[in-house]
mmCIF file of C-alpha atoms and ligand atoms in Angstrom:
data_model
loop_
_atom_site.group_PDB
_atom_site.id
_atom_site.type_symbol
_atom_site.label_atom_id
_atom_site.label_comp_id
_atom_site.label_asym_id
_atom_site.label_seq_id
_atom_site.Cartn_x
_atom_site.Cartn_y
_atom_site.Cartn_z
ATOM 1 C CA MET M 1 110.998 79.919 80.212
ATOM 2 C CA HIS M 2 107.932 81.192 81.762
ATOM 3 C CA SER M 3 107.746 80.925 85.666
ATOM 4 C CA ASP M 4 104.699 79.106 84.464
ATOM 5 C CA ILE M 5 105.425 76.844 81.771
ATOM 6 C CA GLU M 6 105.656 73.237 82.968
ATOM 7 C CA LYS M 7 107.093 71.633 79.721
ATOM 8 C CA ILE M 8 107.565 73.169 75.820
ATOM 9 C CA LEU M 9 105.865 70.928 73.749
ATOM 10 C CA VAL M 10 106.598 72.905 70.483
ATOM 11 C CA SER M 11 109.904 75.421 70.574
ATOM 12 C CA GLN M 12 110.142 78.639 68.683
ATOM 13 C CA GLU M 13 112.779 77.260 66.447
ATOM 14 C CA GLU M 14 110.162 74.336 65.630
ATOM 15 C CA ILE M 15 107.416 76.523 64.678
ATOM 16 C CA GLU M 16 109.712 79.073 62.471
ATOM 17 C CA GLU M 17 110.232 75.726 60.485
ATOM 18 C CA LYS M 18 107.353 74.984 60.376
ATOM 19 C CA CYS M 19 106.337 78.616 59.187
ATOM 20 C CA ARG M 20 108.473 78.633 56.388
ATOM 21 C CA GLU M 21 107.731 75.107 55.052
ATOM 22 C CA LEU M 22 103.674 75.663 55.517
ATOM 23 C CA GLY M 23 104.041 79.201 53.621
ATOM 24 C CA GLU M 24 106.200 77.855 50.565
ATOM 25 C CA LEU M 25 103.696 75.114 50.066
ATOM 26 C CA LEU M 26 100.836 77.478 50.077
ATOM 27 C CA ALA M 27 102.366 79.721 48.019
ATOM 28 C CA GLU M 28 102.886 77.029 45.547
ATOM 29 C CA GLU M 29 99.570 75.836 45.888
ATOM 30 C CA TYR M 30 98.045 79.529 45.746
ATOM 31 C CA LYS M 31 100.631 80.881 42.726
ATOM 32 C CA ASP M 32 97.849 82.062 40.274
ATOM 33 C CA LYS M 33 95.321 82.794 42.570
ATOM 34 C CA PHE M 34 94.637 85.886 44.607
ATOM 35 C CA PRO M 35 92.858 83.948 48.398
ATOM 36 C CA LEU M 36 91.926 85.676 51.143
ATOM 37 C CA ALA M 37 93.523 84.500 54.276
ATOM 38 C CA ILE M 38 91.216 84.190 57.027
ATOM 39 C CA GLY M 39 92.590 84.972 60.535
ATOM 40 C CA VAL M 40 90.711 83.007 63.317
ATOM 41 C CA LEU M 41 91.294 85.981 66.040
ATOM 42 C CA LYS M 42 93.350 86.234 68.591
ATOM 43 C CA GLY M 43 95.074 82.719 68.979
ATOM 44 C CA ALA M 44 96.171 82.603 65.250
ATOM 45 C CA LEU M 45 97.076 86.007 65.196
ATOM 46 C CA PRO M 46 101.539 85.234 64.816
ATOM 47 C CA PHE M 47 100.520 82.080 62.980
ATOM 48 C CA MET M 48 99.168 84.031 60.299
ATOM 49 C CA SER M 49 101.744 87.451 60.693
ATOM 50 C CA ASP M 50 104.811 84.610 60.179
ATOM 51 C CA ILE M 51 102.785 82.483 57.520
ATOM 52 C CA VAL M 52 101.527 85.208 55.085
ATOM 53 C CA ARG M 53 105.891 86.365 55.085
ATOM 54 C CA HIS M 54 106.881 83.028 54.099
ATOM 55 C CA MET M 55 104.260 83.273 50.648
ATOM 56 C CA ASP M 56 105.373 85.213 47.400
ATOM 57 C CA THR M 57 101.783 85.450 46.111
ATOM 58 C CA TYR M 58 99.690 87.552 45.955
ATOM 59 C CA LEU M 59 97.049 87.201 48.478
ATOM 60 C CA GLU M 60 94.677 89.024 50.928
ATOM 61 C CA MET M 61 94.189 88.891 54.522
ATOM 62 C CA ASP M 62 91.147 89.468 56.990
ATOM 63 C CA PHE M 63 90.396 88.981 60.072
ATOM 64 C CA MET M 64 86.999 87.091 62.059
ATOM 65 C CA ASP M 65 86.841 86.635 65.635
ATOM 66 C CA VAL M 66 84.348 83.710 67.311
ATOM 67 C CA SER M 67 84.317 82.163 70.268
ATOM 68 C CA SER M 68 83.898 78.822 71.395
ATOM 69 C CA TYR M 69 85.493 79.140 74.795
ATOM 70 C CA GLY M 70 84.141 80.259 77.457
ATOM 71 C CA GLY M 71 86.800 81.690 79.983
ATOM 72 C CA GLY M 72 88.102 77.728 80.955
ATOM 73 C CA THR M 73 90.016 74.789 79.524
ATOM 74 C CA SER M 74 86.443 72.950 77.784
ATOM 75 C CA SER M 75 84.912 73.783 75.174
ATOM 76 C CA SER M 76 81.041 75.214 75.808
ATOM 77 C CA GLY M 77 80.329 73.654 71.894
ATOM 78 C CA GLU M 78 78.693 77.245 70.918
ATOM 79 C CA VAL M 79 80.427 78.680 68.636
ATOM 80 C CA LYS M 80 79.461 83.340 68.192
ATOM 81 C CA ILE M 81 80.320 85.392 66.836
ATOM 82 C CA GLU M 82 82.383 88.108 68.159
ATOM 83 C CA LYS M 83 84.201 90.046 64.844
ATOM 84 C CA ASP M 84 82.511 89.275 61.026
ATOM 85 C CA LEU M 85 85.081 89.446 58.075
ATOM 86 C CA ASN M 86 84.893 93.219 56.545
ATOM 87 C CA THR M 87 85.273 91.218 52.788
ATOM 88 C CA LYS M 88 82.531 89.994 50.356
ATOM 89 C CA VAL M 89 83.682 86.048 50.028
ATOM 90 C CA GLU M 90 81.299 85.360 47.300
ATOM 91 C CA GLY M 91 83.662 83.305 44.433
ATOM 92 C CA ARG M 92 86.676 84.211 46.311
ATOM 93 C CA ASP M 93 89.508 81.120 47.358
ATOM 94 C CA LEU M 94 89.449 81.349 51.067
ATOM 95 C CA LEU M 95 92.107 80.146 52.961
ATOM 96 C CA ILE M 96 91.180 79.906 56.936
ATOM 97 C CA VAL M 97 94.585 80.423 59.192
ATOM 98 C CA GLU M 98 93.784 78.803 62.821
ATOM 99 C CA ASP M 99 95.533 78.571 66.172
ATOM 100 C CA ILE M 100 94.490 74.411 66.807
ATOM 101 C CA ILE M 101 91.856 72.339 65.883
ATOM 102 C CA ASP M 102 90.619 70.634 69.064
ATOM 103 C CA SER M 103 86.339 69.947 69.415
ATOM 104 C CA GLY M 104 86.372 70.680 65.160
ATOM 105 C CA LEU M 105 82.643 72.526 66.136
ATOM 106 C CA THR M 106 84.697 76.315 65.609
ATOM 107 C CA LEU M 107 86.266 75.394 62.250
ATOM 108 C CA SER M 108 82.647 72.932 61.170
ATOM 109 C CA TYR M 109 80.839 76.464 61.357
ATOM 110 C CA LEU M 110 83.141 78.334 59.840
ATOM 111 C CA VAL M 111 83.543 76.297 56.573
ATOM 112 C CA ASP M 112 79.378 75.610 56.892
ATOM 113 C CA LEU M 113 79.211 79.545 56.759
ATOM 114 C CA PHE M 114 80.936 80.458 53.657
ATOM 115 C CA LYS M 115 79.622 78.092 51.770
ATOM 116 C CA TYR M 116 76.669 79.625 52.296
ATOM 117 C CA ARG M 117 77.960 82.896 51.149
ATOM 118 C CA LYS M 118 79.075 80.898 48.452
ATOM 119 C CA ALA M 119 83.444 81.224 48.259
ATOM 120 C CA LYS M 120 84.516 79.566 45.402
ATOM 121 C CA SER M 121 87.187 77.140 47.432
ATOM 122 C CA ILE M 122 87.987 76.846 50.978
ATOM 123 C CA LYS M 123 90.813 75.323 52.744
ATOM 124 C CA VAL M 124 92.553 75.358 56.225
ATOM 125 C CA VAL M 125 95.174 75.933 57.746
ATOM 126 C CA THR M 126 95.974 75.260 61.596
ATOM 127 C CA LEU M 127 99.634 75.229 63.537
ATOM 128 C CA LEU M 128 98.432 72.414 65.926
ATOM 129 C CA ASP M 129 95.467 70.110 65.354
ATOM 130 C CA LYS M 130 94.828 67.590 68.491
ATOM 131 C CA PRO M 131 92.402 64.513 67.147
ATOM 132 C CA GLU M 132 91.958 63.422 70.258
ATOM 133 C CA GLY M 133 89.753 66.568 70.931
ATOM 134 C CA ARG M 134 86.871 65.505 67.921
ATOM 135 C CA THR M 135 83.429 65.796 68.788
ATOM 136 C CA VAL M 136 83.061 66.667 64.888
ATOM 137 C CA ASN M 137 84.077 64.804 61.738
ATOM 138 C CA ILE M 138 86.354 67.909 59.996
ATOM 139 C CA GLU M 139 90.414 68.217 59.055
ATOM 140 C CA ALA M 140 92.270 71.034 58.439
ATOM 141 C CA ASP M 141 94.201 70.431 54.878
ATOM 142 C CA VAL M 142 97.307 72.043 56.365
ATOM 143 C CA VAL M 143 98.747 70.657 59.925
ATOM 144 C CA GLY M 144 101.345 71.509 61.517
ATOM 145 C CA PHE M 145 101.583 69.655 64.367
ATOM 146 C CA LYS M 146 99.352 67.312 66.020
ATOM 147 C CA VAL M 147 99.341 67.536 70.037
ATOM 148 C CA PRO M 148 98.373 65.011 72.793
ATOM 149 C CA ASN M 149 95.594 65.849 74.545
ATOM 150 C CA GLU M 150 96.445 68.049 77.008
ATOM 151 C CA PHE M 151 95.183 72.099 77.287
ATOM 152 C CA VAL M 152 98.959 74.289 76.031
ATOM 153 C CA VAL M 153 99.421 78.051 75.489
ATOM 154 C CA GLY M 154 101.622 80.153 73.907
ATOM 155 C CA TYR M 155 102.730 81.571 70.434
ATOM 156 C CA GLY M 156 98.969 83.237 69.961
ATOM 157 C CA LEU M 157 96.869 80.421 72.162
ATOM 158 C CA ASP M 158 95.663 81.354 75.847
ATOM 159 C CA TYR M 159 95.099 81.172 79.488
ATOM 160 C CA GLN M 160 92.775 83.883 80.620
ATOM 161 C CA GLU M 161 94.100 86.330 77.557
ATOM 162 C CA LYS M 162 97.773 85.088 79.306
ATOM 163 C CA TYR M 163 100.580 83.205 77.625
ATOM 164 C CA ARG M 164 100.161 84.828 73.835
ATOM 165 C CA ASN M 165 103.255 86.308 73.852
ATOM 166 C CA LEU M 166 105.041 83.087 74.643
ATOM 167 C CA PRO M 167 107.289 82.382 71.482
ATOM 168 C CA TYR M 168 106.843 78.884 71.826
ATOM 169 C CA ILE M 169 104.004 76.159 72.746
ATOM 170 C CA GLY M 170 103.746 74.551 75.823
ATOM 171 C CA VAL M 171 102.233 72.880 78.481
ATOM 172 C CA LEU M 172 101.163 74.698 82.228
ATOM 173 C CA LYS M 173 102.009 73.981 85.337
ATOM 174 C CA PRO M 174 98.816 73.268 87.325
ATOM 175 C CA HIS M 175 99.569 74.962 90.207
ATOM 176 C CA VAL M 176 98.563 78.106 87.361
ATOM 177 C CA TYR M 177 94.842 76.423 87.382
ATOM 178 C CA SER M 178 93.794 75.785 90.592
ATOM 179 C CA GLY M 179 94.747 79.736 91.577
ATOM 180 C CA GLU M 180 97.455 79.266 94.505
HETATM 181 P P1 XMP F 1 87.372 73.554 68.968
HETATM 182 O O1 XMP F 1 86.793 72.793 70.137
HETATM 183 O O2 XMP F 1 86.006 74.196 67.914
HETATM 184 O O3 XMP F 1 88.293 74.307 69.753
HETATM 185 O O4 XMP F 1 87.901 73.043 67.538
HETATM 186 C C1 XMP F 1 88.909 75.779 68.401
HETATM 187 C C2 XMP F 1 89.643 76.590 69.446
HETATM 188 O O5 XMP F 1 89.151 75.931 70.593
HETATM 189 C C3 XMP F 1 90.498 76.847 71.386
HETATM 190 N N1 XMP F 1 91.198 76.033 71.996
HETATM 191 C C4 XMP F 1 91.987 75.765 72.578
HETATM 192 N N2 XMP F 1 92.812 77.473 73.169
HETATM 193 N N3 XMP F 1 94.281 76.005 74.415
HETATM 194 C C5 XMP F 1 93.795 77.253 73.899
HETATM 195 O O6 XMP F 1 94.657 78.396 74.208
HETATM 196 C C6 XMP F 1 94.590 74.501 74.274
HETATM 197 O O7 XMP F 1 94.525 73.533 74.175
HETATM 198 C C7 XMP F 1 92.722 75.072 73.061
HETATM 199 N N4 XMP F 1 92.414 73.946 72.749
HETATM 200 C C8 XMP F 1 91.431 74.811 72.242
HETATM 201 C C9 XMP F 1 91.158 77.794 70.077
HETATM 202 O O8 XMP F 1 90.850 79.361 70.199
HETATM 203 C C10 XMP F 1 90.654 77.359 69.101
HETATM 204 O O9 XMP F 1 90.587 78.565 67.950
HETATM 205 MG MG1 MG F 2 91.617 80.771 73.889
#
């Protein structure tokens, strides 16, 4: 375990097992379709990469980068497009792939945007859900794990751009935030 991590909330084995389960579930849902899977950068990258390899179907992938967080650990409440899709979503079945739903602001922004762009259907899969963080009324269709209202890192999730490469989800030791 990395020396900055205080405890592991979801292990590498649990994540691998869940990705298989969710990938197979989604493959069944989309078996007669050609969905566009939209990974929300950068956090959803490992999750997207792992679930699509359990989807034995036709699918297209694209990525979007939006930010609602500054460098810190609480949401600023603003969503900004840093990188837009290269693909037209009109008439498409969309699968939004998220790392975590916290306040719900990012997700509700994306869902509204893709509705406005006339997507045919929109489903959301998220690895993690922090229900206690919610400020807007929105839920993912498929959730990997519920996590408590703590700041988590690893498997795509960062603190100041670090820890995305860890193969598990964990909580940082307090001294890491205080910079001691
Ligand atoms: P909202 O609040 O819009 O948040 O639902 C979604 C985005 O905020 C980031 N986020 C986190 N990032 N650890 C992180 O590293 C966390 O505990 C955390 N909570 C929210 C994340 O980028 C997510 O896509
Ligand atoms: Mg982040």
